[in-house]
Coordinates of C-alpha atoms and ligand atoms in Angstrom, one line a residue:
M180 CA 65.6 -193.7 108.7
I181 CA 63.5 -189.8 108.0
T182 CA 62.3 -188.3 110.7
F183 CA 60.3 -184.3 111.7
E184 CA 61.4 -182.9 114.5
P185 CA 58.4 -180.7 115.0
I186 CA 60.7 -176.7 116.0
D187 CA 59.3 -175.4 119.3
A188 CA 57.2 -172.4 117.0
P189 CA 53.5 -171.9 115.3
L190 CA 54.5 -173.9 112.5
G191 CA 58.4 -175.7 110.8
A192 CA 60.2 -179.0 111.2
V193 CA 63.7 -179.8 111.4
V194 CA 64.2 -182.7 109.1
T195 CA 66.6 -185.4 109.4
G196 CA 68.2 -188.1 108.4
V197 CA 68.3 -187.3 104.9
D198 CA 71.1 -186.8 102.4
P199 CA 70.0 -183.7 99.7
T200 CA 73.3 -184.3 98.3
A201 CA 71.7 -188.1 97.4
E202 CA 69.8 -189.2 94.4
P203 CA 66.4 -188.2 95.7
T204 CA 64.3 -191.4 96.1
A205 CA 60.0 -191.4 95.3
E206 CA 59.5 -192.6 98.7
L207 CA 61.6 -190.0 100.1
V208 CA 59.3 -186.9 97.9
D209 CA 56.3 -188.6 99.5
A210 CA 57.2 -188.0 102.8
L211 CA 58.7 -184.5 102.5
A212 CA 55.8 -183.7 100.8
D213 CA 53.2 -184.4 103.6
G214 CA 55.6 -183.4 106.2
L215 CA 55.4 -179.8 103.9
L216 CA 51.3 -180.1 104.1
T217 CA 52.1 -180.8 108.0
H218 CA 54.9 -178.6 109.4
G219 CA 54.6 -175.8 106.7
V220 CA 58.8 -175.2 106.8
L221 CA 60.4 -178.2 106.5
V222 CA 64.5 -177.3 108.3
F223 CA 67.5 -179.2 107.3
R224 CA 70.6 -178.5 108.7
V225 CA 73.1 -180.3 106.5
G226 CA 76.4 -179.7 104.6
P227 CA 78.0 -177.9 101.3
I228 CA 75.1 -179.2 98.7
Q229 CA 76.0 -178.2 94.8
P230 CA 74.1 -177.0 92.1
D231 CA 73.4 -178.7 90.7
Q232 CA 72.6 -181.5 93.8
F233 CA 70.3 -178.9 94.6
V234 CA 68.7 -179.4 90.8
R235 CA 68.9 -182.5 91.2
L236 CA 66.2 -182.6 94.6
G237 CA 64.0 -179.9 93.5
R238 CA 63.4 -181.0 90.5
A239 CA 62.1 -184.7 92.1
F240 CA 59.6 -182.5 93.5
G241 CA 58.4 -181.2 89.8
E242 CA 58.3 -178.6 87.2
L243 CA 61.3 -175.2 88.4
E244 CA 59.9 -172.2 87.6
I245 CA 62.6 -169.5 86.1
L246 CA 62.2 -166.7 87.7
P247 CA 61.5 -162.6 86.3
E248 CA 65.1 -160.6 87.3
P249 CA 67.4 -162.4 84.3
D250 CA 70.1 -161.5 85.6
K251 CA 70.1 -163.4 89.7
R252 CA 69.7 -166.8 87.5
H253 CA 73.3 -169.1 88.1
P254 CA 75.3 -168.6 84.7
D255 CA 75.2 -172.6 84.8
H256 CA 71.6 -173.6 85.5
P257 CA 69.0 -170.9 85.5
E258 CA 66.7 -172.8 87.5
I259 CA 68.5 -171.1 90.6
F260 CA 68.6 -168.0 91.7
N261 CA 71.0 -166.3 93.4
L262 CA 70.1 -163.8 96.0
T263 CA 73.3 -162.3 97.1
N264 CA 74.3 -159.0 97.8
V265 CA 77.8 -159.8 96.8
K266 CA 78.6 -157.9 93.8
A267 CA 80.7 -160.0 90.7
D268 CA 83.7 -157.9 92.2
D269 CA 83.0 -159.9 95.0
N270 CA 81.9 -156.2 97.1
I271 CA 78.9 -155.8 98.5
A272 CA 76.3 -153.8 97.4
E273 CA 75.4 -150.3 98.6
F274 CA 72.2 -150.2 100.0
D275 CA 70.7 -147.9 97.1
D276 CA 71.8 -150.0 94.9
P277 CA 69.4 -152.3 93.0
Q278 CA 71.1 -155.3 93.6
S279 CA 70.5 -154.4 97.4
V280 CA 66.9 -153.0 96.4
F281 CA 65.6 -155.8 95.0
L282 CA 66.9 -158.6 98.3
R283 CA 65.3 -155.3 100.7
G284 CA 61.8 -156.1 99.0
T285 CA 61.7 -159.8 100.0
E286 CA 61.3 -157.8 103.6
R287 CA 57.6 -157.5 102.8
W288 CA 55.2 -160.2 103.6
H289 CA 55.2 -162.2 100.5
T290 CA 54.4 -165.6 98.7
D291 CA 56.4 -166.5 95.9
S292 CA 55.5 -166.7 92.6
S293 CA 51.4 -165.4 92.9
F294 CA 51.8 -163.5 90.5
R295 CA 50.9 -166.5 88.0
Q296 CA 48.7 -168.1 87.0
L297 CA 50.0 -171.0 88.4
P298 CA 51.5 -170.0 91.8
C299 CA 54.6 -172.9 93.0
L300 CA 54.1 -175.1 95.9
C301 CA 57.3 -174.4 97.3
T302 CA 60.9 -173.0 97.1
M303 CA 64.0 -174.3 98.6
L304 CA 66.2 -171.7 100.2
Y305 CA 70.1 -173.2 100.6
A306 CA 72.7 -170.9 103.0
V307 CA 75.9 -170.4 101.1
E308 CA 76.6 -167.8 103.6
V309 CA 74.6 -165.7 105.7
P310 CA 75.8 -163.1 108.8
A311 CA 76.9 -164.1 112.1
T312 CA 73.6 -161.9 113.3
G313 CA 70.5 -161.0 112.0
S314 CA 68.8 -161.5 108.6
T315 CA 66.5 -163.8 109.7
T316 CA 63.2 -165.2 107.8
E317 CA 60.3 -164.7 109.2
F318 CA 57.2 -167.2 107.9
A319 CA 53.7 -166.7 109.1
D320 CA 51.7 -169.2 108.6
M321 CA 48.1 -168.4 107.1
V322 CA 46.0 -171.3 107.6
A323 CA 46.4 -170.5 110.6
A324 CA 45.5 -167.5 110.4
F325 CA 42.6 -167.7 108.4
E326 CA 41.1 -169.3 111.3
G327 CA 41.6 -166.9 113.8
L328 CA 39.1 -165.0 112.1
P329 CA 35.9 -163.7 113.0
P330 CA 33.8 -166.7 110.4
E331 CA 31.5 -162.7 109.2
Q332 CA 35.1 -162.1 107.9
Q333 CA 35.6 -165.6 107.0
A334 CA 33.0 -165.1 105.1
E335 CA 33.1 -162.0 103.2
L336 CA 36.8 -162.5 102.0
S337 CA 35.7 -165.9 100.6
S338 CA 34.1 -163.8 98.6
L339 CA 36.7 -162.1 96.8
R340 CA 39.6 -161.7 94.5
L341 CA 43.1 -160.1 94.8
V342 CA 44.8 -159.3 91.8
H343 CA 48.9 -160.0 91.8
S344 CA 51.3 -158.6 89.7
Y345 CA 55.4 -158.9 89.6
E346 CA 54.8 -155.2 87.6
Y347 CA 53.3 -153.7 90.9
S348 CA 55.5 -155.3 93.7
R349 CA 58.2 -155.1 91.7
A350 CA 57.5 -151.0 91.0
N351 CA 57.3 -150.9 94.9
N352 CA 60.3 -151.8 96.2
P353 CA 62.3 -149.5 98.5
G354 CA 64.4 -147.9 96.1
K355 CA 65.4 -148.1 91.9
L356 CA 65.7 -151.1 90.6
T357 CA 66.8 -151.4 86.8
P358 CA 63.7 -151.2 84.3
M359 CA 62.7 -154.8 83.5
D360 CA 62.8 -155.1 79.5
D361 CA 59.7 -155.3 77.6
A362 CA 59.3 -159.3 76.8
E363 CA 60.1 -159.6 80.6
R364 CA 57.6 -157.8 81.8
A365 CA 55.3 -159.2 78.9
K366 CA 55.8 -162.6 80.2
F367 CA 53.6 -161.4 83.4
P368 CA 50.6 -160.0 82.8
P369 CA 48.1 -159.8 86.3
V370 CA 46.4 -162.2 88.0
S371 CA 43.6 -163.0 89.1
H372 CA 43.4 -165.5 93.1
P373 CA 40.8 -166.1 95.4
W374 CA 41.7 -164.2 98.7
V375 CA 41.3 -167.1 100.6
R376 CA 42.3 -170.7 99.2
H377 CA 41.2 -173.9 99.4
H378 CA 43.3 -177.3 99.9
A379 CA 42.8 -180.6 99.2
D380 CA 42.8 -181.6 102.9
N381 CA 40.1 -179.2 103.3
R382 CA 42.1 -176.0 105.3
R383 CA 41.4 -173.1 104.4
S384 CA 44.3 -170.5 103.7
L385 CA 44.2 -166.5 103.2
Y386 CA 46.4 -165.6 100.2
M387 CA 47.6 -162.0 99.6
G388 CA 51.0 -160.8 100.7
G389 CA 53.0 -158.1 98.6
H390 CA 52.3 -159.0 95.1
A391 CA 48.9 -158.8 95.5
S392 CA 48.0 -155.4 94.1
H393 CA 43.8 -154.3 94.6
I394 CA 41.3 -156.4 95.3
E395 CA 39.2 -157.2 92.2
G396 CA 36.5 -154.7 91.0
R397 CA 37.3 -152.7 93.9
D398 CA 38.3 -149.6 94.2
I399 CA 41.6 -149.2 93.7
D400 CA 43.5 -148.0 97.1
A401 CA 40.2 -148.9 99.1
G402 CA 41.5 -152.3 98.0
R403 CA 45.2 -151.5 98.6
A404 CA 44.1 -150.6 102.7
A405 CA 42.2 -153.2 102.9
I406 CA 45.2 -155.8 101.8
A407 CA 47.6 -154.5 104.2
E408 CA 45.3 -153.6 107.1
L409 CA 44.5 -157.5 107.3
T410 CA 48.2 -158.9 107.1
E411 CA 48.9 -156.2 109.5
Q412 CA 46.1 -158.0 111.6
V413 CA 46.6 -161.8 111.0
T414 CA 50.6 -161.4 110.7
T415 CA 51.2 -162.0 115.0
D416 CA 53.6 -163.7 117.0
D417 CA 51.6 -166.8 117.1
V418 CA 51.7 -167.5 114.3
I419 CA 54.9 -167.0 113.6
Y420 CA 58.2 -169.3 112.8
A421 CA 61.6 -167.0 112.5
H422 CA 64.4 -168.1 110.9
H423 CA 67.3 -167.5 112.6
W424 CA 70.4 -168.9 109.6
R425 CA 73.4 -171.1 109.9
Q426 CA 75.4 -171.4 106.9
H427 CA 74.7 -174.8 104.7
D428 CA 71.0 -174.9 106.7
L429 CA 68.4 -175.5 103.4
V430 CA 64.6 -174.3 104.4
V431 CA 62.1 -175.4 102.0
W432 CA 58.4 -173.4 102.6
D433 CA 55.3 -174.7 101.4
N434 CA 53.9 -171.0 99.3
R435 CA 49.9 -171.8 99.3
T436 CA 49.8 -171.9 103.0
T437 CA 52.3 -169.4 104.4
L438 CA 54.2 -166.3 103.9
H439 CA 57.7 -165.2 104.4
R440 CA 60.1 -162.2 104.6
L441 CA 63.4 -161.3 105.0
R442 CA 64.3 -159.2 108.4
R443 CA 66.3 -156.1 108.2
Y444 CA 69.6 -156.9 108.6
D445 CA 73.3 -154.6 107.9
I446 CA 72.6 -154.9 104.6
A447 CA 75.2 -152.4 102.9
N448 CA 78.4 -154.8 105.9
Q449 CA 77.6 -158.1 106.0
R450 CA 77.9 -160.9 103.1
R451 CA 74.7 -162.5 102.8
V452 CA 74.6 -165.8 99.8
M453 CA 71.8 -167.7 98.5
R454 CA 70.4 -170.0 96.3
R455 CA 66.7 -170.7 95.9
I456 CA 64.7 -172.9 93.7
T457 CA 60.6 -173.0 93.4
V458 CA 59.3 -175.9 92.5
A459 CA 56.1 -175.0 90.2
N460 CA 52.4 -175.8 90.4
N461 CA 50.2 -176.9 88.4
H462 CA 46.8 -176.9 90.6
P463 CA 45.6 -174.0 89.3
V464 CA 44.3 -171.9 92.7
T465 CA 40.7 -173.0 94.4
Ligands
OGA527 C1 63.3 -166.0 98.5 C2 62.8 -164.7 100.3 C3 64.0 -164.5 101.9 C4 65.1 -164.5 102.6 O1 63.7 -166.7 98.6 O2 62.0 -165.7 97.9 O3 61.7 -164.0 100.0 O4 65.5 -164.4 104.1 N1 63.8 -164.6 101.1 O5 66.5 -164.7 101.5
MN528 MN1 60.3 -164.5 99.0

């Protein structure tokens, strides 16, 4: 039987009674979708999951996104994104190698694929190999963050929209990346979303993060400063769950209501191999 054991943190639950390598049933998908709404982050401490099993699990939830960055797609399963600091020759990429620079970009608070007109529902990240210490991923509850704001600030933010852009967030990675080709760039023009999202269950949450470039219709630099300031203001310990990875952990998070970031670790010396799939959402952001 599937159970959700809430983690001793503001969000997150450990899921037991599920074999992610088995053919997913409709009941399982419903239960997990409910669990995701309730807990924001679901942690499975499981065993090896093969790439085809991983894709099957993700597909049971909906269409899977194909991410920008073609060189990071799994060769047999383009829906799987290989997030790894290990190079093809099995050496660890240097700190300033574009492969590491890209990964270090996830150290900024963000929500996945907010640069799309229809951003994703959830991300599933599976640990193939993780360092013995460090490389924690933090998740911040943006429903609680919104609810904690004074009513005047809630009202002001609710009247604004943010422009999200992949080109912007990529240009702000902490180092030099291999340039994106024109065809890939053309696929991801900037989009705008409300700063405050409304969910089907009447909750509201802040929607921002590293892909958010500026406030629509406002001075660009002032908007950037306001986004940075609010992010700093609301990402306090009382809304955060810090996940300390073990090999074969599978973590699924709700990108509609949470922000996440990788915490810094010794990326130039410690191997970290993760596989990610991203479940699309066909509901517009409201
Ligand atoms: C991601 C991400 C953080 C991590 O996969 O979207 O932000 O800890 N990952 O690898
Ligand atoms: Mn991410």
